[in-house]
CSV table of C-alpha atoms in Angstrom, one decimal:
chain,number,residue,atom,x,y,z
A,1,MET,CA,-114.2,188.8,-30.4
A,2,LEU,CA,-112.3,192.1,-30.0
A,3,ASP,CA,-109.2,190.3,-28.7
A,4,LYS,CA,-109.3,187.9,-31.6
A,5,ARG,CA,-109.5,190.9,-34.0
A,6,ARG,CA,-106.5,192.6,-32.4
A,7,ARG,CA,-104.5,189.4,-32.8
A,8,GLY,CA,-105.6,188.8,-36.4
A,9,ILE,CA,-103.6,189.3,-39.5
A,10,TYR,CA,-105.1,191.5,-42.2
A,11,ILE,CA,-103.7,191.4,-45.8
A,12,LEU,CA,-104.3,195.0,-46.9
A,13,PRO,CA,-102.3,197.1,-44.3
A,14,ASN,CA,-99.6,194.4,-44.1
A,15,LEU,CA,-99.3,194.4,-47.9
A,16,PHE,CA,-98.2,198.0,-47.7
A,17,THR,CA,-95.9,197.2,-44.8
A,18,THR,CA,-94.3,194.5,-46.8
A,19,ALA,CA,-93.9,196.8,-49.8
A,20,ALA,CA,-92.1,199.4,-47.5
A,21,LEU,CA,-89.9,196.6,-46.2
A,22,PHE,CA,-89.0,195.6,-49.7
A,23,ALA,CA,-88.2,199.2,-50.6
A,24,GLY,CA,-85.8,199.5,-47.6
A,25,PHE,CA,-84.1,196.2,-48.6
A,26,TYR,CA,-83.9,197.4,-52.2
A,27,ALA,CA,-82.1,200.6,-51.0
A,28,ILE,CA,-79.5,198.5,-49.1
A,29,VAL,CA,-78.9,196.3,-52.2
A,30,GLN,CA,-78.6,199.4,-54.5
A,31,ALA,CA,-76.1,201.1,-52.1
A,32,MET,CA,-74.0,198.0,-52.1
A,33,ASN,CA,-73.9,198.2,-55.9
A,34,ASP,CA,-73.0,202.0,-55.8
A,35,ARG,CA,-76.4,203.0,-57.2
A,36,PHE,CA,-77.0,205.6,-54.6
A,37,GLU,CA,-79.7,207.6,-56.4
A,38,TYR,CA,-81.9,204.5,-56.7
A,39,ALA,CA,-81.2,203.8,-53.0
A,40,ALA,CA,-82.3,207.3,-52.0
A,41,VAL,CA,-85.5,207.2,-54.0
A,42,ALA,CA,-86.3,203.8,-52.6
A,43,ILE,CA,-86.1,205.2,-49.0
A,44,PHE,CA,-88.6,207.9,-50.0
A,45,VAL,CA,-90.9,205.3,-51.5
A,46,ALA,CA,-90.7,203.3,-48.3
A,47,MET,CA,-91.6,206.4,-46.3
A,48,VAL,CA,-94.8,206.9,-48.5
A,49,LEU,CA,-95.8,203.3,-48.1
A,50,ASP,CA,-95.2,203.4,-44.3
A,51,GLY,CA,-97.5,206.4,-44.0
A,52,LEU,CA,-100.2,204.6,-46.0
A,53,ASP,CA,-100.3,201.3,-44.0
A,54,GLY,CA,-101.3,202.9,-40.7
A,55,ARG,CA,-103.9,205.2,-42.3
A,56,ILE,CA,-105.4,202.3,-44.2
A,57,ALA,CA,-105.5,200.1,-41.1
A,58,ARG,CA,-107.4,202.9,-39.2
A,59,LEU,CA,-109.7,203.7,-42.1
A,60,THR,CA,-110.6,200.0,-42.7
A,61,ASN,CA,-110.6,199.2,-38.9
A,62,THR,CA,-108.0,196.4,-39.4
A,63,GLN,CA,-105.5,197.4,-36.7
A,64,SER,CA,-103.8,194.5,-35.0
A,65,GLU,CA,-100.9,193.8,-32.7
A,66,PHE,CA,-99.3,191.7,-35.4
A,67,GLY,CA,-99.5,194.7,-37.8
A,68,ALA,CA,-98.0,197.1,-35.2
A,69,GLU,CA,-95.0,194.8,-34.5
A,70,TYR,CA,-94.5,194.0,-38.2
A,71,ASP,CA,-94.5,197.8,-39.0
A,72,SER,CA,-91.9,198.4,-36.3
A,73,LEU,CA,-89.6,195.7,-37.8
A,74,SER,CA,-90.1,197.1,-41.3
A,75,ASP,CA,-89.3,200.6,-40.0
A,76,MET,CA,-86.1,199.4,-38.5
A,77,VAL,CA,-84.9,198.1,-41.8
A,78,SER,CA,-86.2,200.9,-44.0
A,79,PHE,CA,-85.5,203.9,-41.8
A,80,GLY,CA,-82.8,202.6,-39.5
A,81,ALA,CA,-80.4,200.1,-41.2
A,82,ALA,CA,-80.9,201.3,-44.8
A,83,PRO,CA,-80.2,205.0,-44.4
A,84,ALA,CA,-77.2,204.3,-42.2
A,85,LEU,CA,-75.7,201.9,-44.8
A,86,VAL,CA,-76.5,204.2,-47.7
A,87,MET,CA,-74.8,207.2,-46.1
A,88,TYR,CA,-71.8,205.1,-44.9
A,89,GLU,CA,-71.3,203.7,-48.4
A,90,TRP,CA,-71.7,207.0,-50.1
A,91,ALA,CA,-69.8,209.4,-47.9
A,92,LEU,CA,-68.7,208.1,-44.5
A,93,GLN,CA,-66.4,205.2,-45.2
A,94,ASP,CA,-63.4,207.4,-45.9
A,95,LEU,CA,-63.6,208.9,-42.4
A,96,GLY,CA,-62.6,205.6,-40.8
A,97,LYS,CA,-63.8,205.0,-37.3
A,98,LEU,CA,-65.7,208.3,-37.2
A,99,GLY,CA,-67.6,207.3,-40.3
A,100,TRP,CA,-69.0,204.0,-39.0
A,101,ILE,CA,-69.5,205.4,-35.5
A,102,ALA,CA,-71.7,208.2,-37.0
A,103,ALA,CA,-73.6,205.6,-39.0
A,104,PHE,CA,-74.0,203.4,-35.9
A,105,ILE,CA,-75.3,206.4,-33.9
A,106,TYR,CA,-78.0,206.9,-36.5
A,107,CYS,CA,-78.9,203.2,-36.6
A,108,ALA,CA,-79.0,202.9,-32.8
A,109,GLY,CA,-81.0,206.1,-32.5
A,110,ALA,CA,-83.6,204.6,-34.9
A,111,ALA,CA,-83.8,201.4,-32.8
A,112,LEU,CA,-84.2,203.3,-29.6
A,113,ARG,CA,-86.7,205.7,-31.1
A,114,LEU,CA,-88.9,202.8,-32.3
A,115,ALA,CA,-88.7,201.0,-28.9
A,116,ARG,CA,-89.6,204.1,-27.0
A,117,PHE,CA,-92.5,204.8,-29.4
A,118,ASN,CA,-93.9,201.3,-28.9
A,119,THR,CA,-93.7,201.5,-25.1
A,120,ASN,CA,-95.1,205.1,-24.8
A,121,ILE,CA,-97.8,204.9,-27.4
A,122,ASP,CA,-100.7,204.9,-24.9
A,123,VAL,CA,-99.4,207.7,-22.7
A,124,VAL,CA,-98.1,210.4,-25.0
A,125,ASP,CA,-100.0,213.2,-26.7
A,126,LYS,CA,-100.8,211.8,-30.1
A,127,ARG,CA,-100.6,215.3,-31.7
A,128,PHE,CA,-96.8,215.2,-31.3
A,129,PHE,CA,-93.9,212.8,-31.7
A,130,GLN,CA,-91.3,212.6,-28.9
A,131,GLY,CA,-88.1,212.8,-30.9
A,132,LEU,CA,-87.7,213.1,-34.6
A,133,PRO,CA,-89.7,210.4,-36.4
A,134,SER,CA,-87.5,207.8,-38.0
A,135,PRO,CA,-89.1,208.3,-41.5
A,136,ALA,CA,-88.3,212.0,-41.3
A,137,ALA,CA,-84.7,211.2,-40.2
A,138,ALA,CA,-84.3,208.8,-43.1
A,139,ALA,CA,-85.6,211.4,-45.5
A,140,LEU,CA,-82.9,213.8,-44.3
A,141,ILE,CA,-80.2,211.1,-45.1
A,142,ALA,CA,-81.7,210.1,-48.4
A,143,GLY,CA,-82.4,213.7,-49.3
A,144,MET,CA,-78.8,214.8,-48.8
A,145,VAL,CA,-77.5,211.8,-50.9
A,146,TRP,CA,-80.0,212.6,-53.7
A,147,VAL,CA,-79.3,216.3,-53.7
A,148,GLY,CA,-75.5,215.7,-53.7
A,149,LEU,CA,-75.7,213.3,-56.6
A,150,ASP,CA,-78.1,215.5,-58.6
A,151,ASN,CA,-75.6,218.4,-58.3
A,152,GLY,CA,-72.6,216.4,-59.3
A,153,PHE,CA,-71.0,216.0,-55.8
A,154,ALA,CA,-69.2,212.8,-54.8
A,155,GLY,CA,-69.8,211.5,-51.3
A,156,PRO,CA,-66.2,212.2,-50.1
A,157,GLU,CA,-66.6,215.8,-51.0
A,158,LEU,CA,-69.4,216.2,-48.6
A,159,GLN,CA,-68.3,213.7,-46.0
A,160,TRP,CA,-68.1,216.2,-43.1
A,161,TYR,CA,-71.5,217.6,-43.8
A,162,ALA,CA,-72.8,214.1,-44.2
A,163,CYS,CA,-71.2,213.1,-40.8
A,164,GLY,CA,-72.8,216.0,-39.0
A,165,LEU,CA,-76.2,215.5,-40.5
A,166,THR,CA,-76.1,211.7,-39.7
A,167,ILE,CA,-75.2,212.3,-36.1
A,168,PHE,CA,-77.8,215.1,-35.9
A,169,ALA,CA,-80.6,212.8,-37.2
A,170,GLY,CA,-79.6,210.0,-34.9
A,171,VAL,CA,-79.5,212.2,-31.7
A,172,SER,CA,-82.7,214.0,-32.7
A,173,MET,CA,-84.6,210.7,-32.8
A,174,VAL,CA,-83.8,209.9,-29.2
A,175,SER,CA,-84.3,213.5,-27.9
A,176,ASN,CA,-87.3,214.7,-26.0
A,177,VAL,CA,-88.0,217.5,-28.5
A,178,LEU,CA,-91.6,217.4,-29.7
A,179,PHE,CA,-92.5,217.3,-33.4
A,180,TRP,CA,-95.9,217.7,-34.9
A,181,SER,CA,-97.4,214.3,-35.9
A,182,GLY,CA,-100.2,215.4,-38.1
A,183,LYS,CA,-102.4,212.7,-36.6
A,184,ASP,CA,-105.0,215.3,-35.7
A,185,ILE,CA,-105.9,215.7,-39.4
A,186,ASN,CA,-109.2,214.0,-40.1
A,187,LEU,CA,-109.2,212.6,-43.6
A,188,ARG,CA,-113.0,212.0,-43.5
A,189,LYS,CA,-113.8,215.6,-42.8
A,190,SER,CA,-114.7,217.9,-45.6
A,191,VAL,CA,-112.2,220.7,-46.4
A,192,PRO,CA,-112.5,224.0,-48.3
A,193,PHE,CA,-111.8,224.1,-52.0
A,194,ILE,CA,-108.6,226.1,-51.4
A,195,VAL,CA,-107.1,223.1,-49.6
A,196,LEU,CA,-107.2,221.1,-52.8
A,197,ILE,CA,-105.6,224.0,-54.7
A,198,ALA,CA,-102.9,224.1,-52.1
A,199,LEU,CA,-102.3,220.4,-52.5
A,200,VAL,CA,-102.0,220.7,-56.3
A,201,LEU,CA,-99.5,223.5,-55.9
A,202,ALA,CA,-97.5,221.5,-53.4
A,203,PHE,CA,-97.3,218.5,-55.8
A,204,ALA,CA,-96.3,220.9,-58.6
A,205,LEU,CA,-93.6,222.4,-56.5
A,206,ILE,CA,-92.2,219.1,-55.5
A,207,SER,CA,-92.2,217.8,-59.1
A,208,SER,CA,-90.3,220.9,-60.2
A,209,TYR,CA,-87.2,219.7,-58.4
A,210,PRO,CA,-87.9,216.6,-56.2
A,211,PRO,CA,-84.4,216.2,-54.6
A,212,GLY,CA,-84.0,219.8,-53.4
A,213,ILE,CA,-87.6,220.4,-52.4
A,214,LEU,CA,-88.0,217.2,-50.4
A,215,PHE,CA,-84.7,217.7,-48.7
A,216,ALA,CA,-85.6,221.3,-47.8
A,217,LEU,CA,-89.0,220.3,-46.5
A,218,PHE,CA,-87.7,217.6,-44.2
A,219,LEU,CA,-84.8,219.8,-43.1
A,220,ALA,CA,-87.3,222.5,-42.1
A,221,TYR,CA,-89.4,219.9,-40.3
A,222,ALA,CA,-86.4,218.7,-38.3
A,223,ALA,CA,-85.5,222.3,-37.4
A,224,SER,CA,-89.2,223.1,-36.5
A,225,GLY,CA,-89.1,220.9,-33.4
A,226,TYR,CA,-86.1,222.8,-32.0
A,227,VAL,CA,-87.5,226.2,-32.9
A,228,PHE,CA,-90.8,225.5,-31.1
A,229,ALA,CA,-88.9,224.0,-28.2
A,230,LEU,CA,-86.9,227.3,-27.9
A,231,VAL,CA,-90.1,229.3,-28.1
A,232,ARG,CA,-91.7,227.2,-25.4
A,233,TRP,CA,-88.6,227.5,-23.2
A,234,ARG,CA,-88.6,231.3,-23.6
A,235,ARG,CA,-92.3,231.5,-22.8
A,236,ARG,CA,-91.9,229.4,-19.7
A,237,ARG,CA,-88.9,231.5,-18.6
A,238,GLN,CA,-90.9,234.7,-19.2
A,239,ASN,CA,-93.8,233.3,-17.2
A,240,ARG,CA,-91.5,232.3,-14.3
A,241,LEU,CA,-90.0,235.8,-14.3
A,242,GLU,CA,-93.4,237.4,-14.2
A,243,ALA,CA,-94.5,235.1,-11.4
A,244,THR,CA,-91.4,235.8,-9.4
A,245,THR,CA,-91.9,239.6,-9.9
A,246,THR,CA,-95.5,239.3,-8.9
A,247,SER,CA,-94.8,237.3,-5.8
A,248,THR,CA,-92.0,239.7,-4.8
A,249,THR,CA,-94.2,242.7,-5.2
A,250,GLN,CA,-97.0,241.1,-3.1
A,251,ALA,CA,-94.5,240.2,-0.4
A,252,VAL,CA,-93.1,243.8,-0.3
A,253,GLU,CA,-96.6,245.2,-0.1
A,254,SER,CA,-97.7,242.9,2.7
A,255,ALA,CA,-94.5,243.7,4.7
A,256,THR,CA,-95.0,247.5,4.4
A,257,PRO,CA,-97.1,249.0,7.3
A,258,ALA,CA,-100.1,250.9,6.3
A,259,ALA,CA,-100.0,254.7,6.6
A,260,PRO,CA,-102.1,256.0,9.5
A,261,GLU,CA,-105.4,257.6,8.6
A,262,GLN,CA,-105.8,261.4,9.1
A,263,GLY,CA,-106.5,262.2,12.8
A,264,ASP,CA,-105.3,258.9,14.0
A,265,SER,CA,-101.7,259.5,15.0
A,266,SER,CA,-99.6,257.3,17.3
A,267,ASP,CA,-98.5,260.4,19.3
A,268,PRO,CA,-100.7,260.7,22.4
A,269,GLY,CA,-100.4,264.4,22.5
A,270,SER,CA,-102.0,264.8,19.1
A,271,LYS,CA,-105.4,263.9,20.4
A,272,SER,CA,-107.6,266.7,21.8
């Protein structure tokens, strides 16, 4: 019965997955028509829908192998192909080979990231993602496009920044840097009233300037993994130095002969 349930197809979570897939496809179509703002917004919409399908599947106990595979294919379109094409059409195509190579690095990074996630899903710490999640990487790309357009910049004016960000996002997805997943948050658990106030303030802040706030948030999230990795590296280095110092001190103390006690000299003539 359990195996049949895992292989079943459930309409509710897959409906959200299909909506996310549609949003990613819509972003590609709009980029081909030079409507880049619509394309950027569509990627953010796909990100929201992708976050909902998994939560709904877990809350309604409708997880299935079909849903997991379908979600990965949807993610590849919405957060792999779509952002790469949007950025290429907006800013990278004038760079020639470097432009499409940067876009391909991002697209390949998303594919490798999803493949690694699917194969390591049962062995990694669920509190962290190994590598930058593909939705967050897509938000970096879409956020830059949206912010650039909102401030009157054309893509070619920011092409070098766009190229650097695209390569950074692609490489970050296949890195071993850990990023907080948020999966340890229990939505069924009661929270203090202050949490609701914080959520209201967060929505108000985002609505005040959506392009800039969203781009800044995901840029900070992408940087957070490297910052904490540096902190962990320095902590491990400090612990190794302390351990080396302790072992050296113990070795010196064990090699030093103990001082003779009073009245117990090694000189035979000292005894009465």
